[in-house]
Amino acid sequence: MTPVAEITTTDLDELSINTIRTLSMDAVQQAKSGHPGTPMALAPLVYTLWNRVMRFDPQDPIWPNRDRFVLSNGHASMLLWSVLHLTRTQAVNAAYEKLGHASVTLEDIRHFRQLDSKAPGHPEYHWVSGVETTTGPLGQGIATSVGMAIAQKWLANRYNRPGFPIFDYRIYAIAGDGCMMEGIGSEAASLAGHLGLDNLCWIYDNNRITIEGHTDIAFTEDVAARFLAYGWHVLRVSDANDTERIEHALDKAGNNTGSPTLIVLDSHIGYGSPHKQDTSEAHGEPLGDEEIRLTKLAYGWPEDAKFVVPDGVYEHFEDGIGTRGAESRRDWTQLFEAYRVQYPDLAAEIEQIERRELPNSWDRNLPVFPPDPKGMAGREASSKALNVLAQNIPWFVGGSADLGPSNKTLLTYEGAGHFQANNPGGKNLHFGIREHAMGATLNGLALAKIRPYGATFFIFSDYERPAIRLAALMELPSIFVFTHDAMGDGEDGPTHQPVEHLASLRAIPGLVTLRPGDANEVVEAYRYIMQLRHQPAVLVLSRQPLPTLDRKKYASAAGVSRGAYVLADSPAGHPEVILIASGSEVSVAVDAYEKLLAEGIRSRVVSLPSWDIFEHQTQEYRDSVLPPNVTARVSIEQASTFGWERYVGAKGRMIGMTTFGASAPLKELQRKFGFEPARVIEIAKELLGRG
Ligand SMILES: Cc1ncc(C[n+]2csc(CCOP(=O)(O)OP(=O)(O)O)c2C)c(N)n1
Ligand SMILES: [Mg+2]
C-alpha cells in the first residue's frame, strides 16, 4: 500500500480512476497479452457510472432490481475486473448462494488471462460474479442489453403496483467502434429505438481507432445521425476525462422518457501514454515496461510500483457505490417484504422467476394427439404446446423474426397481447427481420430470468448462430424454435433448405438440439426443454404434416426425454437391422419397418430426436437402444450425413444429404434424395446380404 497524504475528494476520484488504468496496464503487461488502451481511456467513464450513478450492491451482485452493466467491447475486460475488484463485489455460485469471498481478487488480476483466474480474457457470465453477460464477439453485448431492457419493461408492467416499483432498474452498455459497425448492433439499435426503451443507455466509445488503425479507412458514417434516425435520444460528451459532464449525460439519460439514449463519448485510446495514445498499438498489445513507466509518470503514479491500490481507494468505492448500493438494496428488500404482504401471489411468482423455477402445474393441459396417418405439422403441434405453456407460465414470452404465421409461434389466446412501447405487458414479441438481434435479445431476456423463445426458419439459424453459441456458453435457458426443418418447403429451393445446420448445432457444447418425429414428440420435446434451467435448446420442426404415430402400437413419445428410444421393435426381439431416424424421417423408417416385418426381416426403429440428450444417458441405456452387436444400421435424416457415422458404425449406411437440395415439390425431392421407405428397405437388405 502506498500512503497518500491529504486526499481531497477530487484527488480520490482521480486516484480511483488511475488505479483502474494502472491495474489494467500492469495486468496486460504481466499477461503479455490483452487490451490496455481502452481501459485507460474509459476508466473515468466506468468510475463515474459505477461510483456515482449505478444502483448496484457489491455485497449482492444478483439482487433482482440492480442496474445492469454490459461491457460490449469485451476486449476491454480489465475495466470490469478492476471495478469488480475495487468495489469488492462478492462471489455467488450457480445455485445463487453467496460464497463469502470476493469475486475478483488482486491475485486474479495478477493472473489476468491465466487458467482458473477470475480475470479471464473477456467477460464471462457464469464464471465471474458481477458479469451480466458474456461479451467478446463485438455487438453481442449491446444487442443482449436490449433483451434486458425489454425484460425490465415487461417485469415492471406485470409486477409493479402503485407505491411498489419492484422493478425499475436501468441498463447501461459500453460499445466501441466494432459494436457500432457490426450488423447485430444496428439490428438491436433499430429494435430498441422502435420499442422506445428509455431504460437503456449505450455509451459509444468514439475513439476512432480499431485494430487496423484509424476508422477513416472503413467507418466514416455519422453514428449520431444514424441513432437519431433510429429514434434514439443522442448526447455527446467531447472529453472522456470530464467526469462531471459524463455524470451529467448519464443523469440526462436517466431522466429521458420514450427513447433509449446513446452517449457519444470522444475518447483517446491509451490515454496518458506518451507514444501510444490515439494509436491502434494501444488496442491489443502490452504497452511495454518503458512506456508503462512513462505513462505512470504522466499519471503522477509511482513509476515502478505494480498492481498498486493506494490507500483510500477501496474505501472511496465503499463510500460511493457500496453505500448507495447497500441502501438501495435495503430499501428494496423492505419494499418487497411489504409487497409480499399485499401481493403474496405476485411475490411468489417473482421468487420463482429468480430461481428459474416453473409454476405448479406448468404442464397441465398439454395436448396428447390421437393417431392420425395424415397427421400434423411439427410447427402446428408446437403452436398448440406454446399456447398452453404460455398460459400456464406467465413469464414465458416469445415471438418470431417476422415469420410468426409460418413458424406458428403466435400466442393467440385472449389477453396474450403484443409487446410494444405502449403495451409492455404483451407476451408476443415482434423482432422484425432481425434474427441475429433476436438471438441476443432472447439471451438478454433469459439473463433477466424471463423465459424466452424466438423463431425463424431453420435455414436462418445461421443468422442467429453466434447468439445461440453464447447462450450455450452462458448456460442460459433460451429457446430457439426453428420450423421448415429440411426440404418441406420444396419449391423454395436450396436457398431455403437446411443441410449442414443440424450437424453444426449439434457440435455446440451444451446445446440441446431436438428434432421431434411427430406431434406427440413435439409436446414431449417442450416438456423436456421447459425444465432446463441452465441449458439452451434448439427445436427443429417440420413445415409439413407428419403422421401422428399410434402410441398404443409403438412406444410412448415420453422416450424423447432420453434423446433416443426404441420406437418399434422386432416382435421376437433380436433385431437384425436397426433403422435410426429423426423428425420427418421417423415415419419413413416406421413404414419401412412394417414392410420388412411383412417380409420376415427383423428390424428395429430408433427415434433419435436429440443426440445431445442421448449422449448423456448411461452406457447401459444407450446399448439397450443400439445394441453393439447389431452392426447392420441405417440412418435416415434429411440433413447432412456429417457425424452419423457415430451411430451407424463402420458397417452401417446413411441416407442423408451430401449436396444442396433443389427447387421442386417435396415428393419429388424425397424420391430424388432417397427419403422413401423403398430406399430404406433396399439398403437394409443390402446390409443383410439379401439384396
Ligand atoms: C465479431 C467480432 N469480430 C472481430 C473481433 C476481433 N476484434 C476484437 S477488438 C476489435 C477491434 C475493435 O475496435 P473497437 O471496437 O473500436 O475497440 P477499441 O480498439 O477502440 O477498444 C476486433 C476487430 C471480435 N472480437 N468480434
Ligand atoms: Mg475504437
XYZ file of C-alpha atoms and ligand atoms in Angstrom:
718
model
C 0.000 0.000 0.000
C 1.293 3.417 -0.897
C 0.271 6.080 1.603
C -1.302 9.114 0.040
C -1.330 12.260 2.137
C -4.055 14.880 2.353
C -6.556 13.472 -0.022
C -9.366 15.696 -1.131
C -12.469 14.155 -2.717
C -11.290 15.192 -6.141
C -7.997 13.527 -5.504
C -9.754 10.346 -4.577
C -11.700 10.422 -7.812
C -8.514 10.808 -9.768
C -6.721 8.241 -7.672
C -9.508 5.695 -8.242
C -9.507 6.339 -11.969
C -5.754 5.972 -12.194
C -5.937 2.785 -10.155
C -8.214 1.290 -12.824
C -5.801 2.484 -15.509
C -2.642 1.195 -13.897
C -4.133 -2.137 -12.850
C -5.161 -2.587 -16.468
C -1.738 -1.689 -17.819
C 0.043 -3.915 -15.307
C -2.247 -6.884 -15.886
C -1.865 -6.760 -19.652
C 1.893 -6.379 -19.335
C 2.098 -9.316 -16.936
C -0.065 -11.491 -19.180
C 1.888 -10.359 -22.239
C -1.464 -10.059 -23.990
C -4.699 -8.160 -23.764
C -6.016 -4.675 -24.378
C -4.705 -1.834 -22.223
C -5.672 1.237 -24.270
C -9.435 1.228 -23.877
C -9.438 0.664 -20.108
C -7.014 3.583 -19.842
C -9.374 5.769 -21.860
C -12.635 4.646 -20.286
C -11.581 4.457 -16.650
C -13.258 7.834 -15.905
C -16.495 6.647 -17.511
C -16.580 3.342 -15.686
C -15.596 5.064 -12.464
C -18.367 7.666 -12.801
C -21.002 5.155 -13.824
C -20.203 2.737 -11.032
C -19.287 5.016 -8.212
C -21.756 7.831 -8.800
C -24.693 6.539 -10.810
C -25.408 2.828 -10.812
C -27.583 1.167 -8.202
C -25.617 -1.996 -7.685
C -24.756 -3.547 -4.365
C -21.348 -5.232 -4.469
C -22.480 -7.315 -1.490
C -25.203 -8.931 -3.587
C -24.423 -8.897 -7.304
C -27.614 -10.788 -8.153
C -30.077 -8.554 -6.308
C -33.045 -8.542 -8.759
C -33.502 -4.774 -9.066
C -29.840 -3.893 -9.618
C -28.825 -1.725 -12.530
C -27.134 -3.776 -15.240
C -23.729 -3.026 -16.704
C -22.734 -4.568 -20.035
C -19.225 -4.219 -21.432
C -19.968 -4.881 -25.081
C -16.386 -4.110 -26.092
C -15.400 -7.158 -24.082
C -11.736 -6.935 -25.053
C -11.541 -4.072 -22.524
C -12.270 -6.636 -19.787
C -9.674 -5.142 -17.439
C -12.148 -2.321 -16.883
C -14.574 -4.815 -15.451
C -12.026 -6.812 -13.461
C -10.685 -3.589 -11.965
C -14.038 -2.238 -10.948
C -15.342 -5.579 -9.640
C -12.179 -5.827 -7.582
C -12.179 -2.258 -6.283
C -15.851 -2.428 -5.307
C -15.132 -5.772 -3.600
C -18.037 -7.352 -5.401
C -18.864 -10.677 -3.772
C -18.882 -14.080 -5.416
C -22.040 -16.150 -5.800
C -22.410 -19.634 -7.279
C -24.785 -21.093 -9.841
C -27.201 -22.003 -7.041
C -27.342 -18.264 -6.207
C -25.538 -18.766 -2.891
C -23.082 -16.173 -1.600
C -19.652 -17.694 -1.228
C -18.251 -15.253 1.312
C -15.309 -14.092 -0.750
C -14.537 -11.533 -3.408
C -15.469 -12.222 -6.989
C -12.188 -10.875 -8.407
C -9.103 -10.690 -6.183
C -5.869 -8.835 -6.816
C -4.321 -12.269 -7.323
C -6.821 -12.927 -10.095
C -5.811 -9.651 -11.721
C -2.147 -10.578 -11.384
C -3.110 -13.765 -13.224
C -5.165 -11.989 -15.874
C -5.878 -14.355 -18.777
C -4.331 -17.350 -16.970
C -6.009 -20.680 -16.297
C -8.595 -20.550 -13.491
C -8.183 -16.805 -12.926
C -11.398 -14.918 -12.296
C -9.977 -12.289 -14.610
C -10.154 -14.096 -17.962
C -9.553 -12.551 -21.386
C -13.163 -11.498 -21.903
C -16.128 -11.096 -19.560
C -17.683 -14.491 -18.907
C -21.093 -14.796 -17.298
C -21.204 -17.892 -15.097
C -17.501 -17.731 -14.473
C -17.172 -14.368 -12.764
C -19.860 -12.993 -10.436
C -20.793 -9.459 -11.386
C -20.525 -10.114 -15.113
C -24.022 -9.608 -16.506
C -23.395 -11.192 -19.896
C -20.563 -12.797 -21.819
C -19.035 -10.471 -24.384
C -16.160 -10.559 -26.824
C -17.906 -11.139 -30.136
C -18.470 -7.472 -30.909
C -22.040 -6.226 -30.966
C -23.426 -9.123 -28.888
C -23.328 -7.208 -25.634
C -25.319 -4.223 -26.781
C -27.817 -6.496 -28.525
C -28.194 -8.553 -25.362
C -28.798 -5.346 -23.410
C -31.930 -4.799 -25.496
C -33.337 -8.083 -24.178
C -32.537 -6.961 -20.635
C -34.358 -3.700 -21.284
C -37.424 -5.446 -22.729
C -37.405 -7.715 -19.689
C -37.350 -4.769 -17.276
C -40.325 -3.197 -19.042
C -42.242 -6.454 -19.019
C -41.477 -7.229 -15.380
C -42.356 -3.670 -14.304
C -45.658 -3.891 -16.111
C -46.610 -7.194 -14.532
C -45.301 -6.750 -11.024
C -45.064 -3.066 -10.141
C -48.015 -1.667 -8.220
C -48.761 1.865 -7.029
C -46.127 2.615 -4.407
C -44.277 -0.593 -5.288
C -41.691 -0.035 -8.014
C -40.347 -3.560 -7.637
C -38.583 -3.456 -10.993
C -37.205 -0.073 -12.004
C -33.634 -0.922 -12.883
C -31.713 0.572 -15.770
C -29.352 -0.994 -18.258
C -26.034 0.565 -19.267
C -23.842 -0.750 -22.037
C -20.490 0.408 -23.353
C -19.784 -0.120 -27.030
C -16.769 0.510 -29.217
C -16.433 1.231 -32.908
C -16.617 -2.511 -33.542
C -20.010 -2.841 -31.858
C -21.234 0.066 -33.946
C -20.001 -1.497 -37.174
C -21.414 -4.958 -36.558
C -24.780 -5.659 -38.127
C -26.188 -7.053 -34.905
C -25.565 -3.700 -33.234
C -27.633 -1.945 -35.878
C -30.419 -4.512 -35.716
C -30.580 -4.177 -31.962
C -30.464 -0.375 -32.008
C -33.254 -0.260 -34.531
C -35.403 -2.564 -32.409
C -34.649 -0.652 -29.204
C -35.498 2.638 -30.890
C -38.769 1.233 -32.175
C -39.678 -0.043 -28.731
C -38.738 3.266 -27.102
C -36.687 1.537 -24.412
C -35.914 4.533 -22.219
C -34.417 2.296 -19.523
C -31.495 1.657 -21.838
C -28.337 3.734 -22.219
C -25.433 2.900 -24.502
C -22.173 4.767 -24.279
C -20.251 4.760 -27.525
C -16.502 4.932 -27.082
C -15.793 7.170 -30.041
C -12.025 6.798 -30.165
C -11.906 6.381 -33.923
C -9.389 3.548 -33.570
C -9.743 -0.134 -34.337
C -7.151 -2.841 -34.923
C -6.095 -1.825 -38.403
C -5.709 1.824 -37.497
C -7.876 4.917 -37.800
C -11.542 4.369 -38.558
C -11.081 6.636 -41.579
C -10.127 3.510 -43.506
C -13.507 1.807 -43.122
C -16.003 3.637 -40.924
C -16.878 7.209 -41.707
C -20.633 7.315 -41.213
C -22.298 9.737 -38.823
C -23.184 7.402 -35.959
C -25.096 10.064 -34.034
C -27.278 10.826 -37.048
C -27.936 7.125 -37.544
C -29.118 6.740 -33.975
C -31.275 9.842 -34.260
C -32.864 8.176 -37.257
C -33.482 5.054 -35.165
C -35.398 7.255 -32.743
C -32.754 7.401 -30.035
C -32.002 10.298 -27.729
C -28.402 11.207 -28.592
C -25.940 13.074 -26.377
C -22.301 13.887 -26.829
C -19.509 14.277 -24.321
C -16.383 15.505 -26.046
C -13.925 14.741 -23.263
C -13.768 11.249 -21.788
C -11.842 12.604 -18.801
C -14.570 15.018 -17.780
C -16.384 13.085 -15.081
C -18.772 15.960 -14.348
C -20.044 16.023 -17.891
C -20.177 12.254 -18.055
C -22.283 12.207 -14.910
C -24.494 14.948 -16.303
C -25.048 12.980 -19.519
C -25.858 9.823 -17.548
C -28.352 11.828 -15.495
C -29.966 13.150 -18.629
C -30.205 9.613 -19.963
C -31.848 8.584 -16.698
C -34.447 11.312 -16.936
C -35.231 10.844 -20.586
C -38.524 9.168 -21.416
C -39.798 7.480 -24.536
C -36.496 6.577 -26.177
C -33.183 4.907 -25.416
C -30.122 7.122 -25.024
C -26.819 6.987 -26.865
C -23.975 8.963 -25.337
C -21.227 9.542 -27.866
C -18.088 9.830 -25.799
C -14.981 11.162 -27.540
C -12.006 9.400 -26.045
C -8.303 8.824 -26.531
C -7.303 5.191 -26.623
C -4.217 4.659 -24.462
C -4.811 7.981 -22.711
C -1.661 9.204 -20.985
C 0.784 7.029 -22.881
C 3.274 9.424 -24.471
C 3.917 7.269 -27.545
C 0.854 5.093 -27.936
C -2.128 7.303 -27.160
C -4.504 7.558 -30.144
C -2.839 4.676 -31.985
C -4.033 1.173 -32.698
C -0.922 -0.103 -30.918
C -2.666 0.768 -27.663
C -5.538 -1.532 -28.637
C -4.271 -5.066 -28.462
C -0.759 -5.357 -27.077
C 1.036 -4.568 -23.826
C 2.462 -1.082 -23.658
C 5.946 -2.348 -22.726
C 7.804 -1.719 -19.475
C 9.365 1.567 -20.505
C 6.120 3.023 -21.861
C 4.295 1.952 -18.717
C 6.872 3.788 -16.640
C 6.416 6.951 -18.688
C 2.651 6.672 -18.543
C 2.673 6.207 -14.787
C 4.817 9.313 -14.517
C 2.242 11.159 -16.559
C -0.467 9.991 -14.142
C 1.627 11.085 -11.169
C 1.950 7.460 -10.136
C 4.890 5.680 -8.553
C 6.614 4.643 -11.757
C 7.942 1.262 -10.679
C 5.120 0.064 -8.475
C 2.875 -2.638 -9.917
C -0.699 -3.664 -9.120
C -0.985 -0.824 -6.637
C -4.235 0.068 -4.950
C -3.449 3.236 -2.982
C -4.847 3.750 0.475
C -8.298 5.165 0.395
C -9.384 3.733 -2.953
C -11.305 0.723 -1.690
C -12.895 2.985 0.910
C -13.804 5.530 -1.737
C -15.745 2.886 -3.665
C -17.239 1.727 -0.400
C -18.442 5.291 0.274
C -19.821 5.609 -3.239
C -21.355 2.555 -4.861
C -21.009 0.493 -1.702
C -23.161 2.788 0.407
C -25.589 3.723 -2.339
C -25.979 0.114 -3.463
C -26.499 -1.194 0.061
C -29.130 1.473 0.749
C -30.928 0.772 -2.493
C -30.981 -2.920 -1.819
C -32.083 -2.442 1.778
C -34.920 -0.136 0.704
C -35.918 -2.563 -1.981
C -35.861 -5.534 0.387
C -38.165 -3.674 2.777
C -40.388 -2.705 -0.093
C -40.530 -6.300 -1.237
C -41.473 -7.508 2.245
C -44.417 -5.091 2.284
C -45.275 -6.142 -1.251
C -45.276 -9.783 -0.218
C -47.894 -8.997 2.413
C -50.103 -7.145 -0.005
C -49.475 -9.222 -3.135
C -48.401 -12.680 -1.962
C -49.105 -14.370 -5.279
C -47.093 -11.901 -7.291
C -44.247 -12.021 -4.789
C -44.223 -15.814 -5.030
C -44.009 -15.570 -8.800
C -41.053 -13.226 -8.600
C -39.259 -15.638 -6.323
C -39.888 -18.498 -8.721
C -38.621 -16.398 -11.601
C -35.453 -15.534 -9.730
C -34.764 -19.213 -9.047
C -35.620 -20.177 -12.624
C -38.410 -22.410 -11.369
C -41.669 -23.189 -13.116
C -45.065 -22.603 -11.545
C -47.023 -25.572 -10.203
C -48.913 -27.455 -12.898
C -46.945 -25.681 -15.591
C -47.604 -28.608 -17.936
C -51.326 -29.058 -17.302
C -53.440 -29.289 -20.459
C -50.517 -30.112 -22.699
C -52.140 -31.920 -25.609
C -51.937 -35.610 -26.421
C -52.588 -36.233 -30.093
C -54.533 -39.277 -31.306
C -53.085 -41.463 -34.035
C -53.594 -39.927 -37.446
C -51.978 -41.137 -40.666
C -52.377 -37.701 -42.247
C -51.015 -36.208 -39.083
C -49.944 -32.767 -38.106
C -47.040 -30.475 -38.913
C -44.380 -30.050 -36.238
C -44.968 -26.315 -36.250
C -48.690 -26.882 -35.721
C -48.151 -29.142 -32.712
C -45.673 -26.574 -31.436
C -48.271 -23.850 -31.724
C -50.666 -25.825 -29.556
C -47.975 -26.561 -26.967
C -46.759 -22.965 -26.858
C -50.251 -21.618 -26.361
C -50.820 -23.953 -23.438
C -47.435 -23.321 -21.837
C -47.655 -19.545 -22.174
C -50.956 -19.593 -20.317
C -49.546 -21.771 -17.558
C -46.264 -19.873 -17.219
C -46.936 -16.128 -17.030
C -43.293 -15.197 -17.687
C -42.927 -17.393 -20.783
C -42.817 -14.938 -23.690
C -41.598 -15.009 -27.261
C -42.080 -14.353 -30.893
C -40.637 -14.574 -34.316
C -38.429 -12.670 -36.714
C -41.410 -11.745 -38.888
C -42.361 -15.355 -39.595
C -44.967 -15.812 -36.900
C -47.665 -17.004 -39.310
C -45.237 -19.553 -40.809
C -43.497 -20.572 -37.602
C -46.890 -20.712 -35.893
C -45.391 -19.221 -32.785
C -48.014 -16.573 -32.249
C -49.782 -16.748 -28.896
C -53.393 -16.497 -29.904
C -55.275 -16.892 -26.636
C -57.174 -13.949 -25.291
C -55.041 -11.480 -23.397
C -51.695 -12.693 -24.746
C -51.121 -9.257 -26.251
C -48.310 -7.807 -28.303
C -45.272 -6.206 -26.696
C -44.891 -2.623 -27.871
C -43.765 0.635 -26.286
C -47.360 1.364 -25.317
C -48.116 -2.228 -24.337
C -45.200 -3.538 -22.279
C -47.270 -6.415 -20.917
C -47.677 -8.116 -24.294
C -46.337 -11.662 -24.472
C -45.948 -11.774 -28.252
C -42.623 -10.221 -29.192
C -42.088 -8.938 -32.709
C -38.402 -8.969 -33.550
C -38.812 -7.847 -37.132
C -36.466 -9.408 -39.666
C -33.509 -9.290 -37.313
C -32.577 -12.887 -36.496
C -29.187 -12.093 -35.029
C -30.509 -9.437 -32.680
C -33.415 -11.757 -31.857
C -30.954 -14.385 -30.620
C -29.111 -11.887 -28.434
C -32.386 -10.382 -27.225
C -33.565 -13.822 -26.121
C -30.345 -14.169 -24.157
C -30.913 -10.766 -22.548
C -34.412 -11.831 -21.533
C -33.058 -15.086 -20.130
C -30.373 -13.185 -18.210
C -33.209 -11.180 -16.659
C -34.721 -14.591 -15.849
C -37.750 -14.290 -18.098
C -38.261 -17.478 -20.122
C -37.951 -16.606 -23.813
C -38.449 -18.284 -27.166
C -37.761 -16.924 -30.616
C -38.478 -18.387 -34.012
C -37.476 -18.290 -37.641
C -36.888 -20.762 -40.482
C -34.222 -23.344 -39.716
C -32.125 -22.177 -42.650
C -31.739 -18.811 -40.931
C -30.312 -20.347 -37.795
C -27.084 -19.271 -39.493
C -28.167 -15.669 -38.985
C -28.613 -16.339 -35.296
C -25.861 -18.807 -34.574
C -23.388 -16.565 -32.714
C -26.092 -15.758 -30.159
C -27.056 -19.443 -29.856
C -23.430 -20.261 -29.191
C -23.257 -17.598 -26.485
C -26.457 -18.932 -24.898
C -24.714 -22.292 -24.590
C -21.522 -20.712 -23.268
C -23.530 -18.718 -20.717
C -25.692 -21.737 -19.804
C -28.897 -19.820 -20.402
C -32.266 -21.494 -20.949
C -33.095 -19.583 -24.154
C -35.351 -21.489 -26.534
C -34.644 -21.254 -30.247
C -37.566 -22.508 -32.317
C -36.963 -23.330 -35.970
C -39.519 -24.509 -38.467
C -39.167 -25.587 -42.107
C -36.585 -28.031 -40.849
C -35.470 -29.660 -44.115
C -36.891 -29.885 -47.612
C -40.505 -29.435 -46.574
C -40.738 -26.116 -48.365
C -39.614 -27.906 -51.530
C -40.298 -25.317 -54.190
C -38.385 -22.624 -52.317
C -35.262 -24.479 -53.324
C -31.745 -24.841 -51.952
C -31.525 -21.313 -50.506
C -34.223 -22.345 -48.070
C -33.306 -25.978 -47.457
C -31.029 -26.577 -44.472
C -28.352 -29.210 -44.957
C -25.424 -28.696 -42.581
C -27.388 -26.874 -39.879
C -28.239 -29.810 -37.643
C -24.639 -31.003 -37.645
C -23.341 -27.554 -36.850
C -25.744 -27.001 -33.965
C -25.125 -30.498 -32.595
C -21.467 -29.526 -32.445
C -22.109 -26.672 -29.988
C -21.196 -27.899 -26.485
C -24.054 -27.842 -24.001
C -26.743 -27.010 -26.535
C -29.758 -29.323 -26.618
C -30.896 -29.789 -30.191
C -34.191 -31.641 -30.711
C -35.838 -32.706 -33.947
C -39.076 -34.438 -32.981
C -40.686 -37.037 -35.222
C -44.399 -36.468 -34.734
C -46.861 -34.235 -32.887
C -46.547 -36.105 -29.602
C -42.781 -35.971 -29.773
C -43.092 -32.188 -30.198
C -45.065 -31.966 -26.962
C -42.567 -34.181 -25.164
C -39.735 -32.056 -26.512
C -41.323 -28.968 -24.971
C -41.874 -30.840 -21.730
C -38.165 -31.614 -21.629
C -36.982 -28.165 -22.700
C -39.143 -26.232 -20.273
C -37.474 -27.984 -17.347
C -33.992 -26.885 -18.384
C -32.624 -24.160 -16.135
C -29.080 -23.796 -17.390
C -29.118 -25.027 -20.967
C -30.404 -23.511 -24.178
C -32.436 -25.615 -26.575
C -32.976 -25.651 -30.302
C -36.238 -27.113 -31.526
C -36.310 -28.147 -35.183
C -39.816 -28.586 -36.532
C -41.385 -29.641 -39.781
C -43.385 -27.395 -42.019
C -45.394 -30.272 -43.478
C -47.743 -32.687 -41.707
C -46.116 -35.810 -40.301
C -48.185 -38.891 -39.444
C -49.116 -38.996 -35.765
C -47.958 -42.433 -34.696
C -50.210 -44.832 -32.814
C -48.575 -44.885 -29.397
C -50.528 -47.961 -28.370
C -48.816 -49.864 -31.109
C -45.453 -48.106 -30.843
C -43.550 -46.883 -27.800
C -44.589 -43.803 -25.858
C -43.300 -40.433 -27.013
C -42.048 -39.904 -23.462
C -38.892 -41.587 -24.760
C -37.938 -38.175 -26.132
C -36.646 -37.290 -22.669
C -33.874 -39.843 -23.164
C -32.805 -38.416 -26.514
C -33.395 -41.689 -28.365
C -35.645 -44.639 -27.768
C -36.821 -47.856 -29.320
C -39.987 -46.847 -31.105
C -40.774 -50.162 -32.800
C -39.040 -53.471 -32.392
C -38.996 -56.826 -33.986
C -41.688 -58.823 -32.141
C -39.358 -61.713 -31.484
C -36.612 -59.384 -30.285
C -33.037 -59.659 -31.567
C -33.308 -57.235 -34.476
C -31.099 -57.937 -37.476
C -31.102 -54.347 -38.609
C -31.685 -51.005 -36.870
C -33.262 -48.046 -38.614
C -32.376 -44.770 -36.895
C -34.211 -41.584 -37.803
C -35.228 -38.151 -36.610
C -38.036 -35.743 -37.488
C -39.892 -36.322 -40.733
C -37.866 -39.459 -41.427
C -39.175 -41.304 -38.366
C -42.388 -42.185 -40.164
C -40.398 -43.233 -43.246
C -38.459 -45.628 -41.013
C -41.686 -46.939 -39.447
C -43.112 -47.591 -42.913
C -40.003 -49.467 -43.945
C -40.092 -51.419 -40.688
C -43.660 -52.583 -41.305
C -42.774 -53.756 -44.799
C -39.605 -55.513 -43.623
C -41.643 -57.190 -40.908
C -44.094 -58.446 -43.518
C -41.149 -59.944 -45.392
C -39.882 -61.633 -42.237
C -36.932 -59.305 -41.708
C -36.458 -58.406 -38.057
C -35.873 -54.697 -37.757
C -35.986 -52.058 -35.027
C -36.818 -48.395 -35.359
C -34.961 -45.974 -33.123
C -36.320 -42.482 -32.953
C -33.379 -40.196 -32.210
C -34.641 -36.651 -31.724
C -31.637 -35.448 -29.724
C -28.042 -36.605 -29.921
C -27.104 -34.406 -27.009
C -29.681 -35.841 -24.625
C -28.967 -39.393 -25.766
C -25.254 -38.990 -25.194
C -25.927 -38.035 -21.595
C -27.716 -41.335 -20.886
C -25.951 -44.263 -19.257
C -23.905 -46.591 -21.408
C -26.328 -49.331 -20.400
C -29.307 -47.437 -21.748
C -27.517 -46.460 -24.921
C -26.515 -50.063 -25.509
C -30.075 -51.179 -24.921
C -31.241 -48.846 -27.688
C -28.365 -49.521 -30.047
C -27.010 -52.975 -29.103
C -23.330 -53.012 -30.075
C -23.648 -56.451 -31.657
C -26.203 -55.272 -34.208
C -23.972 -53.656 -36.796
C -26.457 -53.511 -39.672
C -27.736 -49.977 -39.156
C -29.271 -47.376 -41.417
C -29.649 -43.704 -40.536
C -32.285 -41.629 -42.268
C -32.263 -37.895 -41.851
C -32.961 -35.088 -44.300
C -29.744 -33.291 -43.440
C -26.019 -33.620 -43.855
C -24.785 -37.123 -43.086
C -21.886 -35.464 -41.253
C -21.420 -37.192 -37.916
C -23.918 -40.010 -38.350
C -21.027 -42.479 -38.543
C -21.040 -42.456 -34.749
C -24.416 -44.188 -34.700
C -24.356 -46.348 -37.818
C -20.774 -47.525 -37.244
C -18.279 -48.751 -39.793
C -20.680 -51.262 -41.283
C -23.747 -49.061 -41.395
C -25.186 -46.849 -44.119
C -26.506 -43.298 -44.088
C -29.393 -41.845 -46.036
C -28.902 -38.107 -45.879
C -27.666 -35.106 -47.786
C -24.233 -34.734 -49.283
C -25.238 -31.955 -51.670
C -27.563 -28.966 -51.524
C -31.239 -29.606 -52.189
C -33.242 -28.370 -55.167
C -36.349 -26.444 -56.047
C -39.188 -28.921 -56.621
C -42.267 -30.329 -54.893
C -41.356 -32.218 -51.715
C -42.455 -35.601 -53.076
C -40.022 -35.331 -55.947
C -37.226 -34.261 -53.654
C -37.896 -37.192 -51.341
C -37.617 -39.510 -54.330
C -34.522 -37.825 -55.747
C -32.638 -37.890 -52.459
C -33.841 -41.286 -51.273
C -36.031 -40.370 -48.289
C -38.571 -43.087 -49.051
C -39.366 -46.412 -47.415
C -38.376 -48.281 -50.599
C -34.859 -46.903 -50.438
C -34.570 -47.713 -46.740
C -35.674 -51.290 -47.402
C -33.260 -51.639 -50.283
C -30.334 -50.539 -48.171
C -31.396 -52.667 -45.193
C -31.475 -55.710 -47.436
C -28.115 -54.878 -48.947
C -26.662 -54.690 -45.460
C -28.139 -58.080 -44.606
C -26.901 -59.563 -47.870
C -30.425 -60.164 -49.088
C -30.402 -57.502 -51.792
C -17.470 -10.190 -34.148
C -16.058 -9.845 -33.871
N -15.231 -9.593 -34.910
C -13.926 -9.334 -34.690
C -13.415 -9.318 -33.442
C -11.936 -9.086 -33.210
N -11.710 -7.750 -32.614
C -11.573 -7.593 -31.299
S -11.408 -5.992 -30.867
C -11.504 -5.489 -32.475
C -11.407 -4.027 -32.809
C -12.443 -3.310 -32.086
O -12.354 -1.955 -32.274
P -13.184 -1.028 -31.308
O -14.498 -1.606 -31.073
O -13.115 0.341 -31.850
O -12.403 -1.156 -29.950
P -11.202 -0.265 -29.405
O -9.947 -0.747 -30.062
O -11.491 1.127 -29.748
O -11.237 -0.584 -27.970
C -11.673 -6.566 -33.321
C -11.786 -6.454 -34.776
C -14.317 -9.581 -32.379
N -13.934 -9.620 -31.115
N -15.627 -9.810 -32.628
Mg -12.384 2.104 -31.313
